[in-house]
Short mmCIF file of C-alpha atoms and ligand atoms in Angstrom, two decimals:
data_model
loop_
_atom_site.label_atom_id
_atom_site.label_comp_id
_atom_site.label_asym_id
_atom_site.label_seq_id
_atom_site.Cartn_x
_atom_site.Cartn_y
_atom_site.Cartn_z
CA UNK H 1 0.00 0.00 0.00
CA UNK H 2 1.56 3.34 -0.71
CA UNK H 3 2.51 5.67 2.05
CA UNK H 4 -0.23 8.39 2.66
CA UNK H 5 0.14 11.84 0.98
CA UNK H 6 0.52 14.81 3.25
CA UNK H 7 -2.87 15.63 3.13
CA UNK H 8 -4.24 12.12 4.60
CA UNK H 9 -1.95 12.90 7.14
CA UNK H 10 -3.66 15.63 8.27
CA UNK H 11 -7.01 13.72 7.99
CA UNK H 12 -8.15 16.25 4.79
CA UNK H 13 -10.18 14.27 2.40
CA UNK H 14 -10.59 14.62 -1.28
CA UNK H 15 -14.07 16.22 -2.19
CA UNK H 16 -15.00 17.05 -5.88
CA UNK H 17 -17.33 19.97 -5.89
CA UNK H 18 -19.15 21.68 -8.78
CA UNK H 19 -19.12 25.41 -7.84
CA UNK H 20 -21.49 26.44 -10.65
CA UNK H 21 -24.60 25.19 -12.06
CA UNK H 22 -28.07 26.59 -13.02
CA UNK H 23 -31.91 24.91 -12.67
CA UNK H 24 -35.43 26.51 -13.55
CA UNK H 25 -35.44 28.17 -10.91
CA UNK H 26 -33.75 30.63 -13.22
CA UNK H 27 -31.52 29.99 -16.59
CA UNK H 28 -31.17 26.11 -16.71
CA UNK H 29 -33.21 23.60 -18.77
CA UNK H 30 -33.82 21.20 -15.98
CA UNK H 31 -35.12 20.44 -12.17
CA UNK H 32 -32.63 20.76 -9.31
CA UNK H 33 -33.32 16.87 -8.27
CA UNK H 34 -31.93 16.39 -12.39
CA UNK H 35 -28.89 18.48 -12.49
CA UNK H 36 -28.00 16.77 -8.91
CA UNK H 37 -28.67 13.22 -9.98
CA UNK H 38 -26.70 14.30 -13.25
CA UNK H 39 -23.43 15.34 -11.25
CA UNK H 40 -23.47 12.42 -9.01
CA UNK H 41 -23.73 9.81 -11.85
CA UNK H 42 -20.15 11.63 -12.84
CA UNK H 43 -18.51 11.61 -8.71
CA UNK H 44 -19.27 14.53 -7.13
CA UNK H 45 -19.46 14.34 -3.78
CA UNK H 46 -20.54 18.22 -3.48
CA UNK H 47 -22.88 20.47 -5.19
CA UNK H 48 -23.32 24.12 -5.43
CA UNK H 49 -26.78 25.58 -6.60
CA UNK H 50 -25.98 28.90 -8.05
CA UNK H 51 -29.24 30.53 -9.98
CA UNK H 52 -29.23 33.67 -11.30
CA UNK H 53 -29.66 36.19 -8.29
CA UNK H 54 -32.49 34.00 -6.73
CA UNK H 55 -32.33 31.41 -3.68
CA UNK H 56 -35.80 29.89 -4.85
CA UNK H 57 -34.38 26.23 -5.54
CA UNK H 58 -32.67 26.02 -2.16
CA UNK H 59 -35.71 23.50 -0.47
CA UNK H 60 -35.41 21.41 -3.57
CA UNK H 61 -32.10 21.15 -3.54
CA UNK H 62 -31.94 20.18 -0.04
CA UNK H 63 -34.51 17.28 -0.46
CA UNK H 64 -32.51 16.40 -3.52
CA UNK H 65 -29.03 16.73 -1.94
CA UNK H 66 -29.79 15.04 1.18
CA UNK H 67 -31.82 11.81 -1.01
CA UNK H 68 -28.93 11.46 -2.93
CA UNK H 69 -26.10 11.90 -0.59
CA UNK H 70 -24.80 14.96 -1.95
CA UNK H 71 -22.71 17.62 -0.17
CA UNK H 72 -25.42 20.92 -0.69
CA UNK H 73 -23.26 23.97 -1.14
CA UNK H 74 -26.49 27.21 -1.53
CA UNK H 75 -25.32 30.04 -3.52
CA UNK H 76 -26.39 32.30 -5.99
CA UNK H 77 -24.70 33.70 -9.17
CA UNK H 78 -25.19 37.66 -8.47
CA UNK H 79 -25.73 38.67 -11.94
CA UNK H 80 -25.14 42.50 -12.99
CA UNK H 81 -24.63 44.00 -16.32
CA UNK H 82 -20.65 44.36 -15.05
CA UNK H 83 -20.11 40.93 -14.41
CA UNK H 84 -21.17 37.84 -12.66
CA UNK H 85 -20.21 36.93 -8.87
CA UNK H 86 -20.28 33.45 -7.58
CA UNK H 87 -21.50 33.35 -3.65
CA UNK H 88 -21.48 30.21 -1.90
CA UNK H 89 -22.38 29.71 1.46
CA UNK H 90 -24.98 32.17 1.91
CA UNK H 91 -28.36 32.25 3.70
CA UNK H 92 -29.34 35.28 1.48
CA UNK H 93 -29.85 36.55 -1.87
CA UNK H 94 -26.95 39.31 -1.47
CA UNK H 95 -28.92 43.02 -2.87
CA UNK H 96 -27.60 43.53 -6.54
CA UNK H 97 -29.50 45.84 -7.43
CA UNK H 98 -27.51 48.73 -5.91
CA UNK H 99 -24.28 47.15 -6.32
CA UNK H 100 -23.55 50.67 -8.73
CA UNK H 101 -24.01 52.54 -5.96
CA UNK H 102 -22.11 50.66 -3.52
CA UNK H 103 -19.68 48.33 -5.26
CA UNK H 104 -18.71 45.22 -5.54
CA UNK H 105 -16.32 44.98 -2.54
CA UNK H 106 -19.36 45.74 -0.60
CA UNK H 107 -20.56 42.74 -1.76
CA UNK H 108 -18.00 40.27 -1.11
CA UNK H 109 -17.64 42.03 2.56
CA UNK H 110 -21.44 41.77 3.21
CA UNK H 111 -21.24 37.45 1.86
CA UNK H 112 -18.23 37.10 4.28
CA UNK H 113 -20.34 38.65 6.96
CA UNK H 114 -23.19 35.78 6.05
CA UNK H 115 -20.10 33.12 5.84
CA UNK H 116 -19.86 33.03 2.26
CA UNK H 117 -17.00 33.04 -0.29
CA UNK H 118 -16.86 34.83 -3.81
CA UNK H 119 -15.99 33.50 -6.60
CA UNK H 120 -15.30 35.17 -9.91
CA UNK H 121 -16.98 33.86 -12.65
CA UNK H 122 -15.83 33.57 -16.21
CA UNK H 123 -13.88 37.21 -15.98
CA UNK H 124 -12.77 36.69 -19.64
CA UNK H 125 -16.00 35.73 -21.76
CA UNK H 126 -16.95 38.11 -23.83
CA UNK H 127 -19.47 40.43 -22.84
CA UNK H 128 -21.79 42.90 -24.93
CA UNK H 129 -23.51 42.30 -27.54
CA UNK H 130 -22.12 38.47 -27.37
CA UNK H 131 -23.47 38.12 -23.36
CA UNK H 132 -24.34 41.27 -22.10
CA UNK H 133 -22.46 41.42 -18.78
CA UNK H 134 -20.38 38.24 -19.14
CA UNK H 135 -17.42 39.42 -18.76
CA UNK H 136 -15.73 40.95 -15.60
CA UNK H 137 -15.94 44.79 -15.75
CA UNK H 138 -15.88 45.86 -11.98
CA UNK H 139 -12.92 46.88 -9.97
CA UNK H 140 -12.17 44.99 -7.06
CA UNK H 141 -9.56 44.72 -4.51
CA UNK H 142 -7.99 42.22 -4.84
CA UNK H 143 -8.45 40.88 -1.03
CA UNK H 144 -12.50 40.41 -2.00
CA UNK H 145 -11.74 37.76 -4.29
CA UNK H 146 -12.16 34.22 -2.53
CA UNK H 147 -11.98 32.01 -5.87
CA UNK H 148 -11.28 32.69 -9.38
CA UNK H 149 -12.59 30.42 -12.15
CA UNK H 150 -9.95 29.56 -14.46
CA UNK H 151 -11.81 27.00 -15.94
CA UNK H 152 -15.76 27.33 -16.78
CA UNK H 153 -17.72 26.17 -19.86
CA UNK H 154 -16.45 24.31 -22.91
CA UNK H 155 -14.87 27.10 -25.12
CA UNK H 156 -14.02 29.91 -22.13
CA UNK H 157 -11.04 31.23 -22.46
CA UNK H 158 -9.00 29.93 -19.85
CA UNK H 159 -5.32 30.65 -20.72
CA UNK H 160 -6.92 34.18 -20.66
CA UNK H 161 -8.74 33.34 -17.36
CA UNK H 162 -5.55 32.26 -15.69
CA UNK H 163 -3.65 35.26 -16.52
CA UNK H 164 -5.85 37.67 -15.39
CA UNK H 165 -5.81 35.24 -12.07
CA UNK H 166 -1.95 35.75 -11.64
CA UNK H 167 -2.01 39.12 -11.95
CA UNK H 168 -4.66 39.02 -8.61
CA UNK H 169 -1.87 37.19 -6.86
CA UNK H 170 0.74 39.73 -7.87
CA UNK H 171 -1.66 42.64 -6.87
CA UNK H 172 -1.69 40.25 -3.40
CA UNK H 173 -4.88 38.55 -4.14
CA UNK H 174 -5.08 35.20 -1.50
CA UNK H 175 -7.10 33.74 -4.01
CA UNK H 176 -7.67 29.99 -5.49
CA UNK H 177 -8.23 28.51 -8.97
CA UNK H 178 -11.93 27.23 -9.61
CA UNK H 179 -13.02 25.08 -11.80
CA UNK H 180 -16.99 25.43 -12.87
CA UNK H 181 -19.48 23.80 -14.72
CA UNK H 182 -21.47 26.75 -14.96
CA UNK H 183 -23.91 23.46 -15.99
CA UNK H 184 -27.64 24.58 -17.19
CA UNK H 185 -28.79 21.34 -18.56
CA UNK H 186 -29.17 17.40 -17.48
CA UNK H 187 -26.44 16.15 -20.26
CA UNK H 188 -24.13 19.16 -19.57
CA UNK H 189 -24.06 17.94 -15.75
CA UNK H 190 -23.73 14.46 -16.89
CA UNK H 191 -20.14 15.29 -18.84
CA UNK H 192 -16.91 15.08 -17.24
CA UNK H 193 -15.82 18.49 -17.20
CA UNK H 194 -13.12 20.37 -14.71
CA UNK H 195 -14.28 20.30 -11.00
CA UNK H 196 -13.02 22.17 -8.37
CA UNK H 197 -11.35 19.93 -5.46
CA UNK H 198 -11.55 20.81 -2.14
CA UNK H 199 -9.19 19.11 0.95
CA UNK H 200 -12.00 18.73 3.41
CA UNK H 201 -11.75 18.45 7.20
CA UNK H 202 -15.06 16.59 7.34
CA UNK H 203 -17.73 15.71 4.54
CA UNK H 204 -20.31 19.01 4.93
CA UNK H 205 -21.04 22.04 3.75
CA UNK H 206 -19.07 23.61 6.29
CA UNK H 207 -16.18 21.21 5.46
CA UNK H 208 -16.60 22.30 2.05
CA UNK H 209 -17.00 26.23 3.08
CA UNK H 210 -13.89 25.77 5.45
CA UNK H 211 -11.35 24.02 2.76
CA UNK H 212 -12.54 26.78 -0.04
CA UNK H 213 -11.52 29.66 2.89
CA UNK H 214 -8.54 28.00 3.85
CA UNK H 215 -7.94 27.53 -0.15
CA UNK H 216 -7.00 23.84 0.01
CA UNK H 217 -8.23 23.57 -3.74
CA UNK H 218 -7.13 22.57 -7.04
CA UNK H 219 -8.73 22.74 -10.46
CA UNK H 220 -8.58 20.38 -12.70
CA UNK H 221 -9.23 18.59 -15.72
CA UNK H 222 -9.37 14.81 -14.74
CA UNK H 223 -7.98 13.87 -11.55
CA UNK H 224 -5.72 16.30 -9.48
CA UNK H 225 -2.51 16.43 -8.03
CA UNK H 226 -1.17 16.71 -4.60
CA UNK H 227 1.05 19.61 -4.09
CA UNK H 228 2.97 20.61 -0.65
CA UNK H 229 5.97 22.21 0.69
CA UNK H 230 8.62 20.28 2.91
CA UNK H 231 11.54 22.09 5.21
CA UNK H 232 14.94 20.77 4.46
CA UNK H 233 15.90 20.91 7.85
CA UNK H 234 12.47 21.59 10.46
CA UNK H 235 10.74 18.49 8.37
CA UNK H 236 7.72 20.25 8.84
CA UNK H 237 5.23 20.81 5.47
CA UNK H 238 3.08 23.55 4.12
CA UNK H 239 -0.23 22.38 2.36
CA UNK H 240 -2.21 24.25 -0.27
CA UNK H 241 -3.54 28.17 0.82
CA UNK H 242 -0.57 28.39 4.15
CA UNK H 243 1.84 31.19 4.93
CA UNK H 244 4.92 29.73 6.15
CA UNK H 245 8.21 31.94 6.95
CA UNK H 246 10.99 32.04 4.16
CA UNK H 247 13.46 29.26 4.85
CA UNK H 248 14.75 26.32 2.56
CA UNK H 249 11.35 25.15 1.54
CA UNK H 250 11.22 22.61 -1.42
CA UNK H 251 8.00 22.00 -3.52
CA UNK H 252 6.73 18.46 -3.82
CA UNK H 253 4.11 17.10 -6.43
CA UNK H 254 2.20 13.52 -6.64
CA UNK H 255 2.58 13.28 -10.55
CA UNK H 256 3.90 15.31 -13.18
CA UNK H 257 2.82 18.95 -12.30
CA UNK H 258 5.19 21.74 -12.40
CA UNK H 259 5.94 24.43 -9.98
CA UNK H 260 5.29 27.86 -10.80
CA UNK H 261 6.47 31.08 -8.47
CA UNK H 262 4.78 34.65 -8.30
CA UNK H 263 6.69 37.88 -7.11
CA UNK H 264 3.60 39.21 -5.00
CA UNK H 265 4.20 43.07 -4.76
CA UNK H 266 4.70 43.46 -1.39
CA UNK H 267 7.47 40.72 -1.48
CA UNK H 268 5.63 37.88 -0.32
CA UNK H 269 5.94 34.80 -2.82
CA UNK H 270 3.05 32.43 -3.86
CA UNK H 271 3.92 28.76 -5.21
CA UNK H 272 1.19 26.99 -6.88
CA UNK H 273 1.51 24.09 -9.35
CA UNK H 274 0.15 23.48 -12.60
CA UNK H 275 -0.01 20.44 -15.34
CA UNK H 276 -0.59 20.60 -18.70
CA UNK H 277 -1.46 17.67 -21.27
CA UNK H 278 0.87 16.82 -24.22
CA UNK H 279 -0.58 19.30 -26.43
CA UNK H 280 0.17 22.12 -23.43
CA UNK H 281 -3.53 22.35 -22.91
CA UNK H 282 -4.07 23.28 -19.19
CA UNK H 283 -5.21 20.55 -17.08
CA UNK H 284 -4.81 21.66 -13.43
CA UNK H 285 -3.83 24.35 -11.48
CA UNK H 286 -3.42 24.11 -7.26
CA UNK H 287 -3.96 27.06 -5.15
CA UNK H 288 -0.57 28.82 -4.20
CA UNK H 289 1.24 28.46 -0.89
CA UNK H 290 2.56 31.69 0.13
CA UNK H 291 6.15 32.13 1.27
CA UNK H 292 6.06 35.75 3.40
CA UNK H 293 9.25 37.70 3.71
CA UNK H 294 10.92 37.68 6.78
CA UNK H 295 11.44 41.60 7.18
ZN1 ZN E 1 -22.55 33.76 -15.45
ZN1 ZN E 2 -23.68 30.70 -14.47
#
């Protein structure tokens, strides 16, 4: 039996989530009890529902979740003509309508406030007159941003997506990769598309809620790696979304991922990892660790 990874150590367990999927309750083609039946039949073990600026599905979706044995994550895609915001974990339909007025940071502080995360959703589609409001046209600090999907429907553009998501971490965004369905129909939940997986103190929403705050997460394409720090000399480790102190850390990966280093502005360094297939498509990106400067 192989030695366990870093992250068994620990007692985190593997969950795949979809962050990002739609019912009638607004855009999608199909019930809530279909789209969840759909992503189980393809291993998730969590499930966000994330209508367009409405909550209505969420006793649906917990009959369905909790019949099927599904993780429920409740969210809502708050949907303006500037851009569309993920929120999972919230009790309430965040107000959108005045989001001109007050701004988008306001937003993201008000779902923190109601335990939520924010998630950026498919910054780089293309908005007007292709999908009015698609694209990501607000600016936000860079601290608001919880998650960042770098991968979302077939055709997004995520080599686009995952620079715009580096430049957040050099601006000092603490902020990990997604990966989203952004599902609206029965066979689109059904496919194997990238999921977004979450290291998981306990199987729950609030397992879920804690590992996507903590950013234990990688995106991927297939299954993902495992990527972790070790000290030369403390033999201590650093797992995905940790500050550790500078000192001779070395990066580890289960499988053939390579390491990639940002120069954060205010010094501070964030390692993630990344794999690409043998056409250089990307396949998976981890969340960074971040190495902070000792002065
Ligand atoms: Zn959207
Ligand atoms: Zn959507």
């Amino acid at each position: 039996m192989a030695e366990a990874g870093p992250y068994a150590q620990r007692d985190l367990r593997l969950l795949k989530l979809e962050p990002h999927l739609h019912t009638l309750h607004s855009d999608g083609q199909d019930s809530v009890a279909a789209m969840f039946e759909a992503c189980r039949s393809v291993g998730y073990d969590a499930v966000a529902l994330t209508d367009h600026n409405t909550l209505s599905g969420l006793p649906e979706a917990v009959e369905a979740a909790d019949r099927l044995g599904l993780i429920l994550v409740p969210g809502v895609e708050v949907t303006t003509f500037r851009g569309h915001a993920v929120v999972l974990g919230v009790r309430h339909v965040p107000e959108w309508r005045d989001l001109e007025a007050r701004g988008i940071n306001a937003l993201a502080a008000e779902v923190r406030a109601d335990g939520g995360v924010l998630s950026v959703a498919h910054a780089a589609a293309l908005g007007s007159p292709i999908c009015s409001g698609c694209g990501w046209d607000w600016p936000i600090e860079p601290a608001s941003v919880d998650l960042w999907e770098i991968f979302n429907s077939p055709g997004a553009e995520v080599e686009l997506d995952l620079a715009l998501w580096r430049q957040l971490l050099v601006r000092g965004g603490i902020t990990a990769p997604a990966a989203a369905g952004d599902v609206h129909s029965k066979p689109g939940a059904a496919r194997r598309r990238p999921a977004t997986y979450v290291y998981a103190r306990e199987r729950s929403c609030a397992g879920v809620l804690d590992a996507l705050r903590q950013r234990r997460v990688v995106a991927a394409v297939g299954a993902p790696f495992e990527f972790w720090l070790e000290h030369d000399s403390l033999g201590s480790v650093a797992l995905l979304g940790e500050h550790v102190a500078e000192g001779s850390w070395k990066p580890r990966t289960s499988g053939s991922a390579q390491v990639e280093t940002i120069e954060v502005r205010d010094g501070r360094r964030a390692m993630y990892a990344i794999r690409r297939d043998a056409n250089s498509q990307l396949e998976a990106v981890s969340a960074p660790i971040w190495i902070e400067t000792s002065h």
